[in-house]
Amino acid sequence: MQGGGFPGYPGGFPPGGGGGYLQPHMSHAPPGRTTTVQITRTNTTFNNNWYAPYYNQIQGNQGYMQNLQYWFSSVDRDRSGSISAQELAQVQFNGRPLGFPCAIKMLRAFDKDNSGTIDFREYVALHGFLQTISNAFLMADRDRSGTLDPTEIYNALIGAGFQLSQPTVISICRRYNNTGIGLTFDSFLMAVSHLAIVRSIFEWNDVSRTGRVTLTYDQLANITIECL
């Protein structure tokens, strides 16, 4: 992977300027609208979500939070206090826009109230999650080839917070290995975005936190569509 962390800043990334991490990119986002699907989301507090720790790790750094607020306000063009997938797609990641396909997946994973948008707190959590993904890829790519082989993918997923079986990792490799030589960072980002949606939907439906959910065929079909 080209680039990587920047020493001396929280999480290894600078809080602004010079093509840094998560900067607003003011070109127009790809057309399209965020659609609402009927996926069960319980009325849990923010801290009950799997991604809440990413927010909690950042919120104590006031300077960093102020910069994130600036970025959020720059992307929130309509000043609604929340951002859509179209607005999120304008945010730069590793020097280029996040893009709509990835933005819509990330938004679905962090949109706990199914509003079709994310608020500032959810945005901060997303920022921390993306930081973790980038660091996990960099650490796993030991030969600095810019791609991950199956063993490196397994290690990168662990670094990103996903404990998965070998068959599942193999399936991910088959689905997202667009180059035939391994997962590039963009492919890895899309794969982790998919896993983030699955984790959110699972936890929103696992009301009793048993680690198991029971779904009807209709619910499964709906979830499958949500994860595409």
GROMACS .gro file of N, CA, C and O in nm, residues 50-127:
model
  312
   50TRP      N    1  -2.099  -0.167   1.828
   50TRP     CA    2  -1.963  -0.219   1.822
   50TRP      C    3  -1.861  -0.111   1.787
   50TRP      O    4  -1.744  -0.122   1.822
   51TYR      N    5  -1.906  -0.005   1.717
   51TYR     CA    6  -1.813   0.097   1.674
   51TYR      C    7  -1.799   0.213   1.772
   51TYR      O    8  -1.720   0.305   1.749
   52ALA      N    9  -1.872   0.211   1.883
   52ALA     CA   10  -1.864   0.320   1.980
   52ALA      C   11  -1.723   0.342   2.035
   52ALA      O   12  -1.683   0.457   2.057
   53PRO      N   13  -1.643   0.234   2.060
   53PRO     CA   14  -1.508   0.257   2.112
   53PRO      C   15  -1.421   0.345   2.023
   53PRO      O   16  -1.331   0.414   2.072
   54TYR      N   17  -1.446   0.343   1.892
   54TYR     CA   18  -1.368   0.429   1.803
   54TYR      C   19  -1.393   0.576   1.834
   54TYR      O   20  -1.301   0.658   1.832
   55TYR      N   21  -1.518   0.609   1.864
   55TYR     CA   22  -1.551   0.745   1.905
   55TYR      C   23  -1.490   0.778   2.040
   55TYR      O   24  -1.431   0.885   2.060
   56ASN      N   25  -1.502   0.685   2.133
   56ASN     CA   26  -1.453   0.710   2.268
   56ASN      C   27  -1.302   0.731   2.273
   56ASN      O   28  -1.251   0.804   2.357
   57GLN      N   29  -1.230   0.666   2.181
   57GLN     CA   30  -1.085   0.681   2.177
   57GLN      C   31  -1.043   0.818   2.128
   57GLN      O   32  -0.934   0.865   2.160
   58ILE      N   33  -1.128   0.882   2.049
   58ILE     CA   34  -1.094   1.010   1.988
   58ILE      C   35  -1.148   1.129   2.066
   58ILE      O   36  -1.084   1.235   2.070
   59GLN      N   37  -1.264   1.115   2.130
   59GLN     CA   38  -1.334   1.229   2.186
   59GLN      C   39  -1.253   1.305   2.291
   59GLN      O   40  -1.276   1.425   2.313
   60GLY      N   41  -1.158   1.240   2.357
   60GLY     CA   42  -1.079   1.307   2.459
   60GLY      C   43  -0.976   1.404   2.404
   60GLY      O   44  -0.923   1.487   2.478
   61ASN      N   45  -0.947   1.394   2.275
   61ASN     CA   46  -0.849   1.482   2.211
   61ASN      C   47  -0.924   1.600   2.148
   61ASN      O   48  -0.975   1.591   2.037
   62GLN      N   49  -0.931   1.711   2.221
   62GLN     CA   50  -1.015   1.822   2.178
   62GLN      C   51  -0.967   1.884   2.047
   62GLN      O   52  -1.048   1.921   1.962
   63GLY      N   53  -0.836   1.895   2.030
   63GLY     CA   54  -0.785   1.951   1.906
   63GLY      C   55  -0.822   1.866   1.786
   63GLY      O   56  -0.861   1.917   1.680
   64TYR      N   57  -0.810   1.735   1.803
   64TYR     CA   58  -0.845   1.642   1.695
   64TYR      C   59  -0.994   1.648   1.666
   64TYR      O   60  -1.037   1.648   1.551
   65MET      N   61  -1.075   1.656   1.772
   65MET     CA   62  -1.220   1.664   1.755
   65MET      C   63  -1.260   1.792   1.682
   65MET      O   64  -1.352   1.792   1.600
   66GLN      N   65  -1.192   1.901   1.710
   66GLN     CA   66  -1.223   2.026   1.642
   66GLN      C   67  -1.194   2.017   1.493
   66GLN      O   68  -1.270   2.069   1.411
   67ASN      N   69  -1.085   1.950   1.459
   67ASN     CA   70  -1.054   1.931   1.317
   67ASN      C   71  -1.155   1.841   1.249
   67ASN      O   72  -1.196   1.866   1.136
   68LEU      N   73  -1.200   1.738   1.319
   68LEU     CA   74  -1.303   1.651   1.263
   68LEU      C   75  -1.434   1.728   1.246
   68LEU      O   76  -1.507   1.707   1.148
   69GLN      N   77  -1.465   1.816   1.341
   69GLN     CA   78  -1.585   1.898   1.329
   69GLN      C   79  -1.576   1.989   1.207
   69GLN      O   80  -1.675   2.009   1.136
   70TYR      N   81  -1.457   2.043   1.183
   70TYR     CA   82  -1.437   2.127   1.065
   70TYR      C   83  -1.459   2.047   0.937
   70TYR      O   84  -1.527   2.091   0.845
   71TRP      N   85  -1.399   1.926   0.931
   71TRP     CA   86  -1.419   1.842   0.814
   71TRP      C   87  -1.566   1.806   0.795
   71TRP      O   88  -1.619   1.811   0.685
   72PHE      N   89  -1.632   1.771   0.907
   72PHE     CA   90  -1.773   1.734   0.900
   72PHE      C   91  -1.856   1.849   0.845
   72PHE      O   92  -1.941   1.830   0.759
   73SER      N   93  -1.831   1.970   0.896
   73SER     CA   94  -1.906   2.087   0.850
   73SER      C   95  -1.878   2.117   0.704
   73SER      O   96  -1.967   2.161   0.631
   74SER      N   97  -1.754   2.091   0.660
   74SER     CA   98  -1.720   2.116   0.519
   74SER      C   99  -1.793   2.020   0.427
   74SER      O  100  -1.831   2.056   0.314
   75VAL      N  101  -1.812   1.898   0.472
   75VAL     CA  102  -1.881   1.797   0.391
   75VAL      C  103  -2.032   1.815   0.399
   75VAL      O  104  -2.104   1.790   0.302
   76ASP      N  105  -2.081   1.860   0.514
   76ASP     CA  106  -2.225   1.880   0.536
   76ASP      C  107  -2.269   2.008   0.467
   76ASP      O  108  -2.295   2.110   0.529
   77ARG      N  109  -2.279   2.002   0.336
   77ARG     CA  110  -2.305   2.122   0.257
   77ARG      C  111  -2.442   2.184   0.285
   77ARG      O  112  -2.459   2.305   0.277
   78ASP      N  113  -2.541   2.102   0.317
   78ASP     CA  114  -2.674   2.157   0.341
   78ASP      C  115  -2.696   2.198   0.486
   78ASP      O  116  -2.805   2.240   0.524
   79ARG      N  117  -2.591   2.184   0.569
   79ARG     CA  118  -2.594   2.225   0.710
   79ARG      C  119  -2.709   2.159   0.786
   79ARG      O  120  -2.773   2.221   0.871
   80SER      N  121  -2.731   2.033   0.758
   80SER     CA  122  -2.840   1.959   0.823
   80SER      C  123  -2.797   1.900   0.957
   80SER      O  124  -2.880   1.854   1.034
   81GLY      N  125  -2.666   1.898   0.984
   81GLY     CA  126  -2.616   1.835   1.105
   81GLY      C  127  -2.590   1.688   1.087
   81GLY      O  128  -2.551   1.618   1.182
   82SER      N  129  -2.612   1.638   0.966
   82SER     CA  130  -2.582   1.498   0.933
   82SER      C  131  -2.538   1.494   0.788
   82SER      O  132  -2.561   1.588   0.711
   83ILE      N  133  -2.472   1.385   0.749
   83ILE     CA  134  -2.424   1.375   0.612
   83ILE      C  135  -2.477   1.248   0.546
   83ILE      O  136  -2.494   1.145   0.611
   84SER      N  137  -2.505   1.260   0.418
   84SER     CA  138  -2.557   1.149   0.339
   84SER      C  139  -2.441   1.074   0.275
   84SER      O  140  -2.325   1.112   0.285
   85ALA      N  141  -2.475   0.965   0.206
   85ALA     CA  142  -2.373   0.889   0.135
   85ALA      C  143  -2.308   0.972   0.026
   85ALA      O  144  -2.188   0.964   0.002
   86GLN      N  145  -2.390   1.056  -0.041
   86GLN     CA  146  -2.334   1.143  -0.145
   86GLN      C  147  -2.232   1.240  -0.087
   86GLN      O  148  -2.127   1.265  -0.148
   87GLU      N  149  -2.261   1.293   0.032
   87GLU     CA  150  -2.167   1.385   0.095
   87GLU      C  151  -2.045   1.311   0.149
   87GLU      O  152  -1.932   1.360   0.139
   88LEU      N  153  -2.067   1.193   0.207
   88LEU     CA  154  -1.957   1.114   0.260
   88LEU      C  155  -1.861   1.072   0.148
   88LEU      O  156  -1.740   1.061   0.170
   89ALA      N  157  -1.914   1.050   0.029
   89ALA     CA  158  -1.830   1.008  -0.084
   89ALA      C  159  -1.727   1.113  -0.122
   89ALA      O  160  -1.625   1.081  -0.184
   90GLN      N  161  -1.749   1.240  -0.083
   90GLN     CA  162  -1.656   1.347  -0.116
   90GLN      C  163  -1.533   1.348  -0.026
   90GLN      O  164  -1.431   1.409  -0.058
   91VAL      N  165  -1.543   1.280   0.089
   91VAL     CA  166  -1.433   1.280   0.185
   91VAL      C  167  -1.314   1.206   0.126
   91VAL      O  168  -1.329   1.100   0.066
   92GLN      N  169  -1.194   1.261   0.144
   92GLN     CA  170  -1.075   1.198   0.090
   92GLN      C  171  -1.017   1.097   0.188
   92GLN      O  172  -1.014   1.119   0.308
   93PHE      N  173  -0.973   0.987   0.131
   93PHE     CA  174  -0.910   0.882   0.209
   93PHE      C  175  -0.785   0.839   0.135
   93PHE      O  176  -0.791   0.800   0.019
   94ASN      N  177  -0.670   0.850   0.201
   94ASN     CA  178  -0.541   0.821   0.137
   94ASN      C  179  -0.521   0.901   0.008
   94ASN      O  180  -0.472   0.852  -0.092
   95GLY      N  181  -0.564   1.028   0.013
   95GLY     CA  182  -0.536   1.119  -0.097
   95GLY      C  183  -0.637   1.120  -0.210
   95GLY      O  184  -0.618   1.192  -0.308
   96ARG      N  185  -0.745   1.043  -0.199
   96ARG     CA  186  -0.847   1.046  -0.304
   96ARG      C  187  -0.984   1.026  -0.241
   96ARG      O  188  -0.996   0.974  -0.130
   97PRO      N  189  -1.090   1.068  -0.313
   97PRO     CA  190  -1.224   1.058  -0.256
   97PRO      C  191  -1.259   0.914  -0.218
   97PRO      O  192  -1.220   0.819  -0.285
   98LEU      N  193  -1.334   0.901  -0.109
   98LEU     CA  194  -1.376   0.769  -0.064
   98LEU      C  195  -1.458   0.698  -0.171
   98LEU      O  196  -1.448   0.578  -0.190
   99GLY      N  197  -1.541   0.774  -0.243
   99GLY     CA  198  -1.621   0.717  -0.351
   99GLY      C  199  -1.756   0.668  -0.302
   99GLY      O  200  -1.772   0.628  -0.187
  100PHE      N  201  -1.855   0.671  -0.391
  100PHE     CA  202  -1.991   0.639  -0.351
  100PHE      C  203  -2.012   0.493  -0.312
  100PHE      O  204  -2.078   0.465  -0.212
  101PRO      N  205  -1.959   0.394  -0.388
  101PRO     CA  206  -1.982   0.253  -0.350
  101PRO      C  207  -1.937   0.222  -0.207
  101PRO      O  208  -2.007   0.153  -0.133
  102CYS      N  209  -1.819   0.272  -0.170
  102CYS     CA  210  -1.770   0.248  -0.034
  102CYS      C  211  -1.847   0.333   0.067
  102CYS      O  212  -1.878   0.287   0.176
  103ALA      N  213  -1.879   0.456   0.030
  103ALA     CA  214  -1.950   0.546   0.121
  103ALA      C  215  -2.086   0.491   0.159
  103ALA      O  216  -2.126   0.498   0.276
  104ILE      N  217  -2.159   0.435   0.064
  104ILE     CA  218  -2.292   0.384   0.094
  104ILE      C  219  -2.284   0.263   0.187
  104ILE      O  220  -2.367   0.246   0.277
  105LYS      N  221  -2.181   0.181   0.169
  105LYS     CA  222  -2.163   0.066   0.259
  105LYS      C  223  -2.130   0.112   0.400
  105LYS      O  224  -2.187   0.063   0.499
  106MET      N  225  -2.037   0.207   0.411
  106MET     CA  226  -1.998   0.257   0.542
  106MET      C  227  -2.116   0.325   0.612
  106MET      O  228  -2.135   0.309   0.733
  107LEU      N  229  -2.191   0.403   0.537
  107LEU     CA  230  -2.304   0.471   0.597
  107LEU      C  231  -2.405   0.371   0.652
  107LEU      O  232  -2.457   0.387   0.763
  108ARG      N  233  -2.433   0.267   0.577
  108ARG     CA  234  -2.529   0.166   0.624
  108ARG      C  235  -2.481   0.099   0.752
  108ARG      O  236  -2.563   0.067   0.839
  109ALA      N  237  -2.350   0.080   0.764
  109ALA     CA  238  -2.296   0.014   0.883
  109ALA      C  239  -2.304   0.103   1.006
  109ALA      O  240  -2.320   0.054   1.118
  110PHE      N  241  -2.293   0.235   0.988
  110PHE     CA  242  -2.289   0.327   1.101
  110PHE      C  243  -2.421   0.401   1.123
  110PHE      O  244  -2.433   0.477   1.219
  111ASP      N  245  -2.517   0.379   1.037
  111ASP     CA  246  -2.646   0.447   1.047
  111ASP      C  247  -2.738   0.368   1.140
  111ASP      O  248  -2.830   0.299   1.098
  112LYS      N  249  -2.718   0.380   1.270
  112LYS     CA  250  -2.789   0.297   1.367
  112LYS      C  251  -2.939   0.324   1.373
  112LYS      O  252  -3.016   0.237   1.411
  113ASP      N  253  -2.980   0.446   1.337
  113ASP     CA  254  -3.124   0.479   1.344
  113ASP      C  255  -3.192   0.468   1.208
  113ASP      O  256  -3.309   0.506   1.194
  114ASN      N  257  -3.121   0.418   1.109
  114ASN     CA  258  -3.177   0.395   0.976
  114ASN      C  259  -3.232   0.522   0.913
  114ASN      O  260  -3.333   0.521   0.843
  115SER      N  261  -3.163   0.634   0.937
  115SER     CA  262  -3.208   0.763   0.886
  115SER      C  263  -3.161   0.791   0.744
  115SER      O  264  -3.208   0.884   0.680
  116GLY      N  265  -3.066   0.712   0.696
  116GLY     CA  266  -3.008   0.738   0.566
  116GLY      C  267  -2.894   0.838   0.573
  116GLY      O  268  -2.837   0.876   0.469
  117THR      N  269  -2.858   0.880   0.694
  117THR     CA  270  -2.748   0.973   0.715
  117THR      C  271  -2.673   0.932   0.842
  117THR      O  272  -2.720   0.848   0.918
  118ILE      N  273  -2.557   0.994   0.864
  118ILE     CA  274  -2.487   0.974   0.991
  118ILE      C  275  -2.462   1.111   1.054
  118ILE      O  276  -2.436   1.209   0.983
  119ASP      N  277  -2.471   1.117   1.186
  119ASP     CA  278  -2.445   1.242   1.257
  119ASP      C  279  -2.296   1.253   1.290
  119ASP      O  280  -2.215   1.166   1.252
  120PHE      N  281  -2.260   1.360   1.361
  120PHE     CA  282  -2.118   1.384   1.386
  120PHE      C  283  -2.055   1.274   1.470
  120PHE      O  284  -1.942   1.233   1.444
  121ARG      N  285  -2.126   1.225   1.569
  121ARG     CA  286  -2.069   1.121   1.655
  121ARG      C  287  -2.044   0.993   1.575
  121ARG      O  288  -1.940   0.928   1.591
  122GLU      N  289  -2.137   0.958   1.490
  122GLU     CA  290  -2.119   0.840   1.404
  122GLU      C  291  -2.005   0.864   1.304
  122GLU      O  292  -1.930   0.771   1.272
  123TYR      N  293  -1.991   0.988   1.258
  123TYR     CA  294  -1.883   1.023   1.166
  123TYR      C  295  -1.747   1.007   1.232
  123TYR      O  296  -1.652   0.956   1.171
  124VAL      N  297  -1.736   1.050   1.359
  124VAL     CA  298  -1.611   1.035   1.432
  124VAL      C  299  -1.577   0.887   1.449
  124VAL      O  300  -1.462   0.846   1.432
  125ALA      N  301  -1.677   0.806   1.483
  125ALA     CA  302  -1.655   0.662   1.496
  125ALA      C  303  -1.609   0.602   1.363
  125ALA      O  304  -1.518   0.519   1.359
  126LEU      N  305  -1.671   0.646   1.254
  126LEU     CA  306  -1.631   0.599   1.121
  126LEU      C  307  -1.487   0.639   1.091
  126LEU      O  308  -1.409   0.559   1.036
  127HIS      N  309  -1.450   0.759   1.127
  127HIS     CA  310  -1.313   0.807   1.109
  127HIS      C  311  -1.214   0.714   1.179
  127HIS      O  312  -1.114   0.671   1.121
   0.00000   0.00000   0.00000
